[in-house]
Every structure is written in structure tokens, then in C-alpha cells.
Short mmCIF file of C-alpha atoms and ligand atoms in Angstrom, two decimals:
data_model
loop_
_atom_site.label_atom_id
_atom_site.label_comp_id
_atom_site.label_asym_id
_atom_site.label_seq_id
_atom_site.Cartn_x
_atom_site.Cartn_y
_atom_site.Cartn_z
CA MET A 63 -117.96 72.62 111.44
CA THR A 64 -118.85 69.16 112.70
CA LYS A 65 -116.39 67.99 115.28
CA PRO A 66 -113.21 67.14 113.40
CA ARG A 67 -111.16 64.03 114.00
CA VAL A 68 -107.48 64.37 113.22
CA ARG A 69 -104.54 62.12 113.76
CA PHE A 70 -100.82 62.22 114.27
CA ALA A 71 -99.46 59.10 112.59
CA PRO A 72 -95.71 58.77 113.11
CA SER A 73 -93.69 55.72 112.19
CA PRO A 74 -91.51 54.47 115.05
CA THR A 75 -88.30 54.50 113.03
CA GLY A 76 -86.16 56.44 115.51
CA ALA A 77 -86.30 59.66 117.48
CA LEU A 78 -89.16 61.91 116.45
CA HIS A 79 -87.80 64.98 114.69
CA ILE A 80 -88.97 68.40 115.80
CA GLY A 81 -90.99 68.67 112.56
CA GLY A 82 -93.08 65.75 113.82
CA ILE A 83 -93.90 67.68 116.97
CA ARG A 84 -94.99 70.64 114.87
CA THR A 85 -97.27 68.33 112.85
CA ALA A 86 -98.72 66.93 116.07
CA LEU A 87 -99.15 70.47 117.40
CA TYR A 88 -101.10 71.74 114.39
CA ASN A 89 -103.33 68.68 114.52
CA TYR A 90 -103.86 69.18 118.24
CA LEU A 91 -104.65 72.89 117.88
CA PHE A 92 -107.10 72.23 115.08
CA ALA A 93 -108.89 69.51 117.05
CA LYS A 94 -109.10 71.59 120.23
CA LYS A 95 -110.19 74.71 118.40
CA HIS A 96 -113.20 72.92 116.95
CA GLY A 97 -114.00 70.66 119.88
CA GLY A 98 -112.82 67.60 118.00
CA SER A 99 -110.50 64.69 118.72
CA PHE A 100 -106.78 64.27 118.30
CA LEU A 101 -105.58 60.69 117.75
CA LEU A 102 -102.17 59.08 117.97
CA ARG A 103 -101.76 56.22 115.51
CA ILE A 104 -98.49 54.33 115.37
CA GLU A 105 -97.67 53.37 111.78
CA ASP A 106 -95.31 50.47 112.27
CA THR A 107 -96.05 48.24 109.30
CA ASP A 108 -92.56 48.56 107.90
CA GLN A 109 -90.92 46.05 110.21
CA GLY A 110 -87.56 46.57 108.53
CA ARG A 111 -87.43 50.15 109.79
CA TYR A 112 -88.88 49.51 113.24
CA VAL A 113 -86.68 50.82 116.04
CA PRO A 114 -87.29 49.61 119.61
CA GLY A 115 -87.97 52.45 122.00
CA ALA A 116 -89.22 54.81 119.30
CA GLU A 117 -92.88 54.34 120.22
CA ASP A 118 -92.22 55.17 123.87
CA TYR A 119 -90.18 58.14 122.73
CA ILE A 120 -93.12 59.46 120.69
CA ILE A 121 -95.51 59.07 123.61
CA GLU A 122 -93.12 60.71 126.07
CA SER A 123 -92.51 63.60 123.67
CA LEU A 124 -96.23 64.25 123.33
CA LYS A 125 -96.67 64.13 127.09
CA TRP A 126 -93.75 66.48 127.70
CA THR A 127 -95.01 69.02 125.18
CA GLY A 128 -98.57 68.76 126.52
CA LEU A 129 -100.04 67.46 123.26
CA ILE A 130 -102.11 64.78 124.91
CA PRO A 131 -104.08 62.65 122.44
CA ASP A 132 -107.75 61.98 123.09
CA GLU A 133 -107.33 58.51 121.65
CA GLY A 134 -104.39 56.40 120.62
CA VAL A 135 -101.63 54.03 121.62
CA GLY A 136 -101.18 54.55 125.34
CA PHE A 137 -104.22 56.86 125.61
CA GLY A 138 -107.30 54.61 125.19
CA GLY A 139 -110.20 55.21 122.78
CA ASN A 140 -112.96 53.27 121.04
CA GLU A 141 -111.65 53.11 117.48
CA GLY A 142 -108.54 51.04 118.19
CA PRO A 143 -106.32 49.25 118.07
CA TYR A 144 -104.26 52.29 117.17
CA ARG A 145 -101.03 50.47 116.42
CA GLN A 146 -101.01 49.25 112.83
CA SER A 147 -99.15 46.04 113.60
CA ASP A 148 -102.15 45.11 115.77
CA ARG A 149 -104.51 45.61 112.81
CA LYS A 150 -102.82 43.35 110.30
CA ALA A 151 -105.90 41.21 109.53
CA ILE A 152 -107.95 44.25 108.54
CA TYR A 153 -105.65 45.38 105.74
CA SER A 154 -105.42 42.09 103.87
CA LYS A 155 -109.21 41.83 103.68
CA TYR A 156 -109.50 45.31 102.20
CA ALA A 157 -106.67 44.75 99.74
CA HIS A 158 -108.46 41.69 98.37
CA GLU A 159 -111.70 43.61 98.24
CA LEU A 160 -109.99 46.24 96.07
CA VAL A 161 -108.89 43.47 93.68
CA GLU A 162 -112.52 42.29 93.50
CA ARG A 163 -113.62 45.83 92.74
CA GLY A 164 -111.16 45.99 89.85
CA HIS A 165 -108.93 48.72 91.30
CA ALA A 166 -106.03 46.52 92.33
CA TYR A 167 -104.41 43.35 91.05
CA PHE A 168 -102.17 40.47 92.08
CA SER A 169 -98.61 40.69 90.95
CA PHE A 170 -96.33 37.64 90.95
CA ASP A 171 -93.07 39.09 89.69
CA THR A 172 -90.31 38.03 92.03
CA PRO A 173 -88.00 40.64 93.59
CA ASP A 174 -85.16 39.18 91.48
CA GLU A 175 -87.12 39.58 88.27
CA LEU A 176 -87.98 43.17 89.05
CA GLU A 177 -84.40 43.89 90.01
CA ALA A 178 -83.18 42.46 86.70
CA ARG A 179 -85.63 44.72 84.93
CA ARG A 180 -84.37 47.73 86.84
CA GLN A 181 -80.84 46.87 85.85
CA GLN A 182 -81.87 46.78 82.19
CA GLU A 183 -84.02 49.88 82.16
CA GLU A 184 -83.08 53.07 83.86
CA ASN A 185 -86.11 54.62 85.60
CA PHE A 186 -88.12 51.41 85.41
CA THR A 187 -91.39 51.65 87.31
CA TYR A 188 -94.29 49.28 87.61
CA ASN A 189 -97.07 51.27 85.96
CA HIS A 190 -100.02 51.26 83.57
CA HIS A 191 -97.65 50.68 80.68
CA THR A 192 -95.12 48.17 82.00
CA ARG A 193 -97.72 46.09 83.84
CA GLN A 194 -98.96 44.81 80.47
CA GLY A 195 -95.75 42.88 80.00
CA LEU A 196 -95.30 41.70 83.59
CA ASN A 197 -96.48 38.72 85.57
CA ASN A 198 -99.77 39.71 87.19
CA SER A 199 -103.46 38.94 87.26
CA LEU A 200 -104.06 41.42 84.44
CA THR A 201 -101.84 39.47 82.06
CA ALA A 202 -102.39 35.93 83.42
CA GLY A 203 -106.14 36.27 83.89
CA MET A 204 -108.02 36.29 87.18
CA ASP A 205 -108.80 32.58 87.29
CA GLU A 206 -105.18 31.63 86.88
CA ALA A 207 -104.14 34.31 89.37
CA LYS A 208 -106.57 33.08 92.01
CA PHE A 209 -105.39 29.53 91.45
CA ARG A 210 -101.81 30.66 92.09
CA VAL A 211 -102.78 32.61 95.17
CA ASP A 212 -104.71 29.62 96.55
CA SER A 213 -101.78 27.34 95.87
CA GLY A 214 -99.42 29.52 97.87
CA VAL A 215 -97.48 31.28 95.11
CA PRO A 216 -96.06 34.49 96.66
CA TYR A 217 -97.77 37.66 95.48
CA VAL A 218 -98.20 41.31 96.22
CA ILE A 219 -101.30 43.39 95.57
CA ARG A 220 -100.81 46.56 93.55
CA LEU A 221 -103.00 49.58 92.96
CA LYS A 222 -104.27 49.68 89.38
CA VAL A 223 -103.70 53.28 88.33
CA GLU A 224 -105.73 54.13 85.23
CA PRO A 225 -103.76 56.41 82.88
CA ASN A 226 -104.81 59.67 81.21
CA ARG A 227 -106.68 61.45 83.91
CA GLU A 228 -106.08 64.33 86.22
CA ILE A 229 -106.23 63.85 89.95
CA HIS A 230 -107.21 66.97 91.81
CA ILE A 231 -106.39 67.50 95.44
CA ARG A 232 -107.95 70.45 97.14
CA ASP A 233 -105.29 71.15 99.69
CA LEU A 234 -106.39 73.57 102.41
CA VAL A 235 -102.90 75.10 102.52
CA ARG A 236 -101.87 74.92 98.87
CA GLY A 237 -105.13 75.17 96.97
CA ASP A 238 -105.81 72.93 93.99
CA VAL A 239 -102.94 70.54 93.32
CA VAL A 240 -103.12 68.45 90.16
CA PHE A 241 -101.36 65.16 89.38
CA GLN A 242 -101.37 63.30 86.04
CA SER A 243 -102.32 59.70 86.64
CA SER A 244 -100.16 58.49 83.74
CA GLU A 245 -97.10 59.58 85.73
CA LEU A 246 -97.98 57.53 88.80
CA ASP A 247 -96.70 54.03 89.50
CA ASP A 248 -98.84 51.09 90.54
CA LYS A 249 -97.93 51.21 94.22
CA VAL A 250 -97.70 47.98 96.20
CA LEU A 251 -100.55 47.92 98.70
CA LEU A 252 -100.08 44.50 100.31
CA LYS A 253 -96.61 43.03 100.54
CA ALA A 254 -95.63 39.38 100.04
CA ASP A 255 -95.44 38.90 103.82
CA GLY A 256 -99.08 39.95 104.13
CA MET A 257 -98.22 43.31 105.65
CA PRO A 258 -99.75 46.45 104.15
CA THR A 259 -97.66 49.31 102.86
CA TYR A 260 -97.99 52.78 104.34
CA HIS A 261 -100.44 53.84 101.61
CA LEU A 262 -102.96 51.07 102.16
CA ALA A 263 -102.84 51.05 105.95
CA ASN A 264 -102.97 54.83 106.18
CA ILE A 265 -106.09 55.13 104.02
CA ILE A 266 -107.97 52.25 105.61
CA ASP A 267 -107.24 53.53 109.08
CA ASP A 268 -108.12 57.11 108.29
CA HIS A 269 -111.41 55.79 106.93
CA LEU A 270 -112.18 53.39 109.78
CA MET A 271 -111.13 55.93 112.42
CA HIS A 272 -113.40 58.55 110.81
CA ILE A 273 -110.59 61.00 110.21
CA THR A 274 -111.96 64.24 108.78
CA HIS A 275 -108.75 66.21 108.21
CA VAL A 276 -105.26 65.00 107.35
CA ILE A 277 -102.64 67.55 108.42
CA ARG A 278 -99.13 66.35 107.66
CA GLY A 279 -95.77 67.27 106.22
CA GLU A 280 -95.28 68.44 102.66
CA GLU A 281 -93.27 65.32 101.82
CA TRP A 282 -96.54 63.35 101.74
CA LEU A 283 -98.17 65.49 99.07
CA PRO A 284 -97.13 63.26 96.11
CA SER A 285 -98.50 60.17 97.90
CA THR A 286 -101.83 61.91 98.24
CA ALA A 287 -102.55 61.32 94.56
CA HIS A 288 -102.43 57.58 95.21
CA HIS A 289 -104.48 58.05 98.33
CA VAL A 290 -107.25 59.78 96.39
CA LEU A 291 -107.32 56.82 93.98
CA LEU A 292 -107.60 54.47 96.94
CA TYR A 293 -110.54 56.40 98.38
CA GLU A 294 -112.21 56.28 94.99
CA GLY A 295 -111.45 52.59 94.56
CA PHE A 296 -113.00 51.69 97.88
CA GLY A 297 -116.04 53.88 97.17
CA TRP A 298 -115.15 56.19 100.08
CA LYS A 299 -114.75 59.40 98.13
CA ASP A 300 -117.65 61.06 99.94
CA THR A 301 -115.98 60.77 103.32
CA MET A 302 -112.44 61.40 102.11
CA PRO A 303 -110.62 63.65 104.60
CA HIS A 304 -109.57 67.21 103.76
CA PHE A 305 -105.85 67.46 103.17
CA SER A 306 -103.43 70.08 104.47
CA HIS A 307 -99.73 69.76 103.73
CA LEU A 308 -97.44 71.73 106.01
CA PRO A 309 -94.43 73.69 104.79
CA LEU A 310 -90.96 72.33 105.34
CA ILE A 311 -88.85 73.37 108.28
CA LEU A 312 -85.64 74.70 106.75
CA LYS A 313 -82.07 74.56 108.02
CA PRO A 314 -80.89 77.45 110.26
CA VAL A 315 -79.00 78.79 107.25
CA GLY A 316 -82.25 78.85 105.32
CA ASN A 317 -81.61 76.49 102.43
CA GLY A 318 -82.81 72.89 102.40
CA LYS A 319 -84.85 70.82 104.78
CA LEU A 320 -83.77 70.65 108.41
CA SER A 321 -82.37 67.18 108.99
CA LYS A 322 -81.48 65.27 112.11
CA ARG A 323 -77.81 65.63 111.17
CA ASP A 324 -78.16 69.41 111.36
CA GLY A 325 -78.36 69.10 115.13
CA ALA A 326 -74.74 68.00 115.35
CA LYS A 327 -73.70 70.24 112.48
CA PHE A 328 -75.01 73.46 114.00
CA GLY A 329 -74.70 72.38 117.64
CA ILE A 330 -78.43 72.77 118.28
CA PRO A 331 -81.17 70.37 119.33
CA VAL A 332 -83.57 69.24 116.60
CA PHE A 333 -85.41 66.65 118.70
CA PRO A 334 -87.81 67.19 121.59
CA LEU A 335 -86.05 64.73 123.93
CA SER A 336 -82.61 63.20 123.97
CA TRP A 337 -82.18 59.93 122.15
CA ASP A 338 -79.57 57.31 122.98
CA GLY A 339 -78.68 55.70 119.70
CA ALA A 340 -76.35 52.78 119.12
CA THR A 341 -73.43 55.11 118.38
CA PRO A 342 -72.56 58.69 119.37
CA GLU A 343 -73.38 59.80 115.81
CA GLU A 344 -76.89 58.40 116.22
CA SER A 345 -77.43 59.95 119.65
CA PHE A 346 -78.98 63.37 119.97
CA GLU A 347 -79.62 65.94 122.67
CA GLY A 348 -83.21 67.07 123.02
CA PHE A 349 -84.77 70.43 123.72
CA ARG A 350 -85.84 69.12 127.13
CA GLU A 351 -82.30 68.18 128.12
CA ALA A 352 -80.93 71.42 126.69
CA GLY A 353 -83.09 73.18 129.27
CA PHE A 354 -86.09 74.39 127.31
CA LEU A 355 -89.52 74.79 128.81
CA PRO A 356 -92.06 72.84 126.77
CA GLU A 357 -94.29 75.93 126.68
CA ALA A 358 -91.50 77.86 124.95
CA LEU A 359 -90.83 75.10 122.46
CA ILE A 360 -94.52 74.91 121.62
CA ASN A 361 -94.77 78.66 121.10
CA PHE A 362 -91.66 78.61 118.90
CA LEU A 363 -92.87 75.66 116.82
CA ALA A 364 -96.37 77.06 116.42
CA LEU A 365 -94.94 80.07 114.61
CA LEU A 366 -92.74 77.97 112.31
CA GLY A 367 -95.10 78.05 109.38
CA TRP A 368 -98.16 79.68 110.90
CA HIS A 369 -99.07 83.14 112.09
CA PRO A 370 -102.50 84.65 112.67
CA GLY A 371 -101.40 88.14 111.58
CA GLY A 372 -100.61 91.06 113.86
CA ASN A 373 -97.53 91.44 116.03
CA GLN A 374 -98.23 89.05 118.85
CA GLU A 375 -95.44 86.53 119.37
CA MET A 376 -96.10 85.09 122.80
CA PHE A 377 -98.96 82.61 122.75
CA SER A 378 -99.99 80.28 125.55
CA MET A 379 -101.49 76.98 124.46
CA THR A 380 -104.97 78.36 125.08
CA GLU A 381 -104.24 81.40 122.96
CA LEU A 382 -102.84 79.20 120.21
CA ILE A 383 -105.98 77.09 120.21
CA ASP A 384 -108.04 80.22 120.04
CA ALA A 385 -106.08 81.81 117.20
CA PHE A 386 -105.33 78.71 115.13
CA SER A 387 -106.65 78.31 111.62
CA ILE A 388 -105.38 76.31 108.67
CA GLU A 389 -105.81 79.35 106.39
CA HIS A 390 -102.94 81.05 108.18
CA ILE A 391 -100.47 78.24 107.54
CA SER A 392 -97.88 79.41 105.04
CA LYS A 393 -96.95 77.58 101.88
CA GLY A 394 -93.27 78.47 101.99
CA GLY A 395 -90.71 76.78 104.20
CA ALA A 396 -89.95 78.20 107.64
CA ARG A 397 -86.36 78.69 108.75
CA PHE A 398 -85.41 76.96 111.98
CA ASP A 399 -84.04 79.91 113.92
CA TYR A 400 -82.48 78.55 117.09
CA ASP A 401 -81.84 82.03 118.47
CA LYS A 402 -85.55 82.64 118.28
CA ALA A 403 -86.19 79.41 120.20
CA LYS A 404 -83.82 80.65 122.91
CA TRP A 405 -85.54 84.02 122.94
CA PHE A 406 -88.87 82.33 123.59
CA ASN A 407 -87.32 80.24 126.33
CA GLN A 408 -85.95 83.34 128.06
CA LYS A 409 -89.33 84.99 127.90
CA TYR A 410 -91.08 81.95 129.33
CA ILE A 411 -88.52 81.58 132.11
CA GLN A 412 -88.98 85.24 133.03
CA ALA A 413 -92.73 84.89 133.06
CA MET A 414 -92.78 81.75 135.19
CA SER A 415 -93.13 81.94 138.96
CA ASN A 416 -90.05 81.24 141.06
CA SER A 417 -91.74 78.29 142.73
CA ASP A 418 -92.68 76.68 139.39
CA LEU A 419 -89.16 77.19 138.14
CA ALA A 420 -87.81 75.68 141.35
CA LEU A 421 -89.67 72.45 140.60
CA ARG A 422 -87.95 72.23 137.23
CA ILE A 423 -84.51 73.18 138.52
CA LYS A 424 -84.42 70.87 141.53
CA PRO A 425 -83.62 67.77 139.45
CA LEU A 426 -80.67 69.65 137.94
CA LEU A 427 -79.41 70.58 141.40
CA ASN A 428 -79.78 67.01 142.60
CA LYS A 429 -77.76 65.78 139.66
CA LYS A 430 -74.91 68.04 140.71
CA GLY A 431 -75.25 67.01 144.33
CA TYR A 432 -76.34 70.47 145.52
CA THR A 433 -78.84 70.63 148.38
CA VAL A 434 -80.53 73.88 149.31
CA SER A 435 -83.82 74.89 150.92
CA ASP A 436 -86.80 75.73 148.72
CA ASP A 437 -86.82 79.25 150.06
CA TYR A 438 -83.16 79.83 149.18
CA LEU A 439 -83.59 78.28 145.73
CA GLU A 440 -86.53 80.54 144.97
CA GLN A 441 -84.53 83.60 145.98
CA VAL A 442 -81.66 82.54 143.71
CA ILE A 443 -84.11 81.99 140.88
CA GLY A 444 -85.54 85.45 141.47
CA LEU A 445 -82.06 86.94 141.01
CA MET A 446 -81.02 84.83 138.06
CA LYS A 447 -84.13 84.50 135.94
CA GLU A 448 -83.54 87.69 133.97
CA ARG A 449 -80.08 86.44 133.09
CA VAL A 450 -80.56 82.89 131.83
CA THR A 451 -81.51 81.39 128.51
CA VAL A 452 -81.95 77.72 129.35
CA LEU A 453 -82.65 76.00 132.67
CA PRO A 454 -79.14 74.59 133.27
CA ASP A 455 -77.84 78.19 133.25
CA PHE A 456 -79.27 78.49 136.77
CA VAL A 457 -76.91 75.81 138.05
CA ASP A 458 -74.01 76.29 135.62
CA THR A 459 -73.66 80.05 135.34
CA GLY A 460 -75.10 80.51 138.82
CA TYR A 461 -73.12 77.66 140.44
CA TYR A 462 -71.73 80.15 143.00
CA PHE A 463 -75.09 80.19 144.74
CA PHE A 464 -74.67 76.51 145.49
CA GLU A 465 -70.96 76.15 146.22
CA SER A 466 -67.85 78.27 146.86
CA VAL A 467 -66.42 80.44 144.14
CA LYS A 468 -64.26 78.28 141.87
CA PHE A 469 -62.96 80.82 139.39
CA TYR A 470 -61.91 84.40 140.01
CA ASP A 471 -61.60 87.08 137.37
CA GLU A 472 -57.84 87.43 137.88
CA GLU A 473 -57.45 90.14 135.30
CA THR A 474 -59.79 92.54 137.04
CA ILE A 475 -58.28 91.69 140.43
CA GLN A 476 -54.82 92.52 139.06
CA LYS A 477 -56.10 95.76 137.67
CA LYS A 478 -58.17 96.94 140.61
CA TRP A 479 -56.88 95.52 143.85
CA GLN A 480 -54.89 97.87 146.09
CA ALA A 481 -53.60 96.87 149.49
CA ASP A 482 -55.16 99.88 151.19
CA LEU A 483 -58.66 98.61 150.28
CA ARG A 484 -58.19 95.78 152.76
CA SER A 485 -59.32 97.79 155.76
CA PHE A 486 -62.55 98.80 153.99
CA PHE A 487 -63.28 95.18 153.09
CA THR A 488 -62.69 94.21 156.70
CA GLU A 489 -64.98 96.98 157.85
CA MET A 490 -67.68 95.71 155.46
CA THR A 491 -67.49 92.25 157.04
CA GLU A 492 -68.02 93.87 160.43
CA ILE A 493 -71.07 95.71 159.14
CA PHE A 494 -72.45 92.58 157.48
CA ALA A 495 -71.97 90.58 160.69
CA THR A 496 -74.59 92.58 162.60
CA PHE A 497 -76.46 94.91 160.27
CA GLU A 498 -80.25 94.78 160.42
CA PRO A 499 -82.33 94.37 158.36
CA PHE A 500 -80.10 92.18 156.20
CA GLU A 501 -81.75 93.29 153.01
CA SER A 502 -80.42 94.57 149.73
CA ALA A 503 -81.51 98.25 149.76
CA PRO A 504 -80.58 99.17 153.36
CA LEU A 505 -77.30 97.28 153.05
CA GLU A 506 -76.46 99.16 149.90
CA GLU A 507 -77.29 102.48 151.50
CA LYS A 508 -75.17 101.72 154.53
CA ILE A 509 -72.11 100.63 152.54
CA LYS A 510 -72.39 103.53 150.12
CA ASN A 511 -72.63 105.97 153.01
CA ARG A 512 -69.48 104.50 154.54
CA MET A 513 -67.72 104.87 151.19
CA GLN A 514 -68.63 108.50 151.07
CA GLU A 515 -67.57 109.08 154.63
CA THR A 516 -64.21 107.41 154.07
CA GLY A 517 -63.68 108.94 150.62
CA ILE A 518 -63.55 105.61 148.80
CA LYS A 519 -64.95 105.43 145.29
CA PRO A 520 -67.68 102.85 144.62
CA GLY A 521 -65.94 102.02 141.33
CA ASP A 522 -62.87 100.92 143.27
CA VAL A 523 -64.72 98.63 145.66
CA LEU A 524 -67.90 97.29 144.12
CA PRO A 525 -66.37 95.34 141.20
CA LEU A 526 -63.99 93.67 143.65
CA LEU A 527 -66.78 92.98 146.13
CA ARG A 528 -68.70 91.31 143.36
CA ILE A 529 -65.68 89.23 142.39
CA ALA A 530 -65.20 88.26 146.04
CA LEU A 531 -68.78 86.98 146.13
CA VAL A 532 -69.26 85.33 142.75
CA GLY A 533 -65.83 85.33 141.07
CA THR A 534 -66.89 87.38 138.06
CA MET A 535 -68.00 90.80 136.98
CA LYS A 536 -71.20 89.37 135.59
CA GLY A 537 -74.20 88.30 137.61
CA PRO A 538 -77.00 89.79 139.67
CA ALA A 539 -76.71 93.09 141.52
CA VAL A 540 -74.12 92.95 144.31
CA PHE A 541 -76.35 93.79 147.26
CA ASP A 542 -79.10 91.47 146.04
CA THR A 543 -76.49 88.73 145.94
CA ILE A 544 -75.35 89.58 149.47
CA SER A 545 -78.86 89.48 150.85
CA VAL A 546 -79.47 86.05 149.29
CA LEU A 547 -76.12 84.56 150.29
CA GLY A 548 -76.70 85.71 153.88
CA ARG A 549 -74.30 87.33 156.30
CA ASP A 550 -72.21 84.27 157.18
CA GLU A 551 -71.61 83.13 153.64
CA THR A 552 -70.97 86.68 152.46
CA ASN A 553 -68.32 87.18 155.09
CA ARG A 554 -66.80 83.77 154.51
CA ARG A 555 -66.37 84.68 150.85
CA ILE A 556 -64.90 88.08 151.57
CA HIS A 557 -62.37 86.51 153.95
CA GLN A 558 -61.51 83.89 151.37
CA PHE A 559 -60.98 86.66 148.85
CA LEU A 560 -58.80 88.68 151.21
CA GLU A 561 -56.65 85.62 151.81
CA LYS A 562 -56.31 85.14 148.12
CA VAL A 563 -55.17 88.69 147.39
CA SER A 564 -52.74 88.96 150.29
N1 LIG B 470 -96.45 57.33 108.95
C1 LIG B 470 -96.29 58.55 108.24
C2 LIG B 470 -95.15 59.30 108.86
O1 LIG B 470 -94.29 58.69 109.39
C3 LIG B 470 -97.59 59.32 108.32
C4 LIG B 470 -97.82 60.29 107.25
C5 LIG B 470 -99.27 60.74 107.32
O2 LIG B 470 -99.57 61.51 108.26
O3 LIG B 470 -100.05 60.28 106.54
O4 LIG B 470 -95.03 60.49 108.85
#
């Protein structure tokens, strides 16, 4: 294959949904697999839907997930500008050229006139049939139309869809997809304000940026019929990109497309990063803020609609690049299984080194005002990493490694504490004060020996010792915890506990 050029072309209309990241990912994997280029193009021609901050959000999301474009807004490149609002002049020229070539026409119907028509006729569309009775260069004649255009009469340019033909799209995921041209409307290409619509800008840019493969969401499949007509109209059919339309990401319950509202509904993130909207309803928590590692999110998303066969589930980015192929993208929708995302995150946390995890956890500690040495933090991570799902668990569930115990399991204390255990607890503090080496295994051996010698059952002491140290019955092994807390803190906690139960 010649080196492919693919693009991710989001519109900055708000926070980028997780489906957008999956689209970017598949484009990225395809480009890297074949030594090609991955572009970021910002499609911001619809000024009415433009949301400030959305472009930065897109760029930050790509950086966080490691999907770094080779070219694009914020990333350089020779085929720019890559922001459509910076390319305005290009589109108008091409739209007029398409009129000259007979594949588009000027239309002068005012928005009010078209609205009146819509009121009269249910399902009114501007198409090969209705255009014959409307106010355009096909009915008024080209000379008259040009005169109007030159005299400043407002106009739009529409695609002239010829009826009675089949439009075939050879989709690399779906196979041959056929559309009947008679069912298509004459899409507006250039708006009255001189701005292009998505269809026109998208096709011109894909052509000028030498895009070889378009990999995008299924919702764009119907538009592709119009896009094919545009390629034909411009005489660019020979270099038309290959199309691949990705399956939908479905709601966690399996029916219907995952929407941004589902985040709040199911209490799960559906965006890569948090987004501060104007209102709480429009603000969303991201996977990053929920404590996911980007590597885990990428692995999870890669398998939402693609699998190379076999049983492997854990894929590093390099392995994904290696294994990726469009043929293994599924046609059917993929259910957004949040539990699976958490499973991946656990696996990635467990596989990551303590020092790498420390770098990611330090900001969380700082936010809570905890200060600890790197060495201590790494030891805590070592104890906790088998027990957490998301990064904040280290500081939330494991808070007792960073401050005194705040909550005690009163029920177990009630059930298990007996006054005559006090002397054994005191003896343990004496052992802890001097015992060498202060390490988990020898400490455990020593304490267990003393239990045997004094006829005390481990089941009577160890749960309470654990509660004295961390407040709960859950958590890392008791003697591991002791060795990390250190002798002074261990004893301080035992004394605090003894005071509490007296
Ligand atoms: N701007 C479109 C979007 O927001 C791009 C669709 C395409 O990739 O052609 O998704």
C-alpha cells in the first residue's frame, strides 16, 4: 500500500465524545501501521454551533491519549491551514467552479419562502423534482442568475443531483452500499454568508490534503452518497478516498447509540476529559479525571468495534498498530461496557511500575494537601495497586497511608474486642519499638510466635490490629502495612486505638 493519509475531522461544537476518540484512534492506528500520516482538521464552518474551548479540548484529548497527529491544527504540516475557517476563500472558488461544470446551481429562494413551502408540504425537500418550480439558475437561466449574483442578490449554491441512478459506495467495513440518487436532496454547498457547508468543505479538503482513506462514524454514511457525487462533479473520482464507516457505540444497556447524556444517566464518564459547561447539566466528568490511565482507555476503545481474532485482550499501542486492520472492524454496534473499561484500568495499573504510578498520583496527593516522600509513596503504591480500580482509589480508599485513621469499623470492634487483649497489644508495641529488621515477614513471624507462646488466637488479634492501623477489615496485608507505616506510626495508631476502646 502506498503511504496512506488519513484525517480526524471533528467539529468544535462541545466536548469530544468518546466515540470521537475511537474514530481518531482507528485513523491513527491505520496510518501508523502503514507508515502513513494522521491529520487533525478542525471543521468549524458552522459558526452557529461553534463552542469556544472545544478546539483546545480536542487537542488536549489527543495529547492525553497519545494520538499525536503528524499534521494539523496545533501540530504543523505542509498542507494547511488545517482549520476550515482559515480556508474560507478556497471553498467559494470551488463551489463556483462546480456551477460552471454544470453540477451545481445558484438558488435564490429566501429562507422565508422555503419555510412557507415546508409549512405547506410535509416532507418538502429541495430536490431534482421540486427545483424545477423554485427560484434558481436552472429555472431563471444562467445569464439572469449571474446578473443577480453580480448585483448582490443573496444566493446559495446547491449540488445538482441527477435522478434515476444508483450510487455505489465500496465501504471497506460494510461492503457495497447503494443509494438511489432520486431519493437525495440537492444539498446546499455554499451558504448565503459565503461559508461552505460540511459536505463541500469536507470533500475539497480531503482532496487538497491528499486523503486516501476516510474512516469515520456510521452516521456519515448517508452523506457519503452526496460526497461521491461531489468527487464526480469535480472530476476527482480517480483519487476519491476509500471509505470505512465505523459501527456505533451503544449504550451500556445495549440498545441505542451512546449519548453524552448517558454519562449522567448511568453515572459513568463518556468523555476523555472533563468539560466545564455553562450549567451543571452541560458539564461532564472525563475518563482522565475519573482516574483512568490513557493506555487503558485506548485499549478499551480499540476493542469497541474491532478485534483481530484470538483471545488477546491486552494490547499496548505498539501491539495495536501491529495488529490493526480495517477488515477486522465489525459492522454491528459495540456496547459501551464500563465495567470492562475499569477492568482494563486495573490491569494497566497493576502492570505499571510503582515509580510511574507515583508520578500520576502525586498531583492527587497535592490536591488533598498530603505530603510524603517518593520512597514512601512508592511503597504504598506497591501495597495498594492490586486493590484499586482508578487512580483516586490510592488516595481515597488508601487515605490512611497519608493521614490518621478517620473511621473505625465499630461493628467488628464491638464484636471482637476483649479487655484482656490489651496486654498483648501493649506487648506488640514494645516489640515494634525495637524489633529488627522492621520488615513484614520477620515481624509476622515474631508476632505469631508470641501468640502461640501466650495462647492467643490470631483470629482474635489480627482483625483488630488491622482495624487499629487502617480502620477497616479491608486493605493490604497487616504486616505489610506495618512495615510501610513504620514503627513510630504503627505504635501511635495502636495507642490511639487502645485509648478508643478503653
Ligand atoms: N466534521 C465531521 C464531524 O464532526 C467530520 C465527519 C467526517 O469525518 O467526515 O464528525
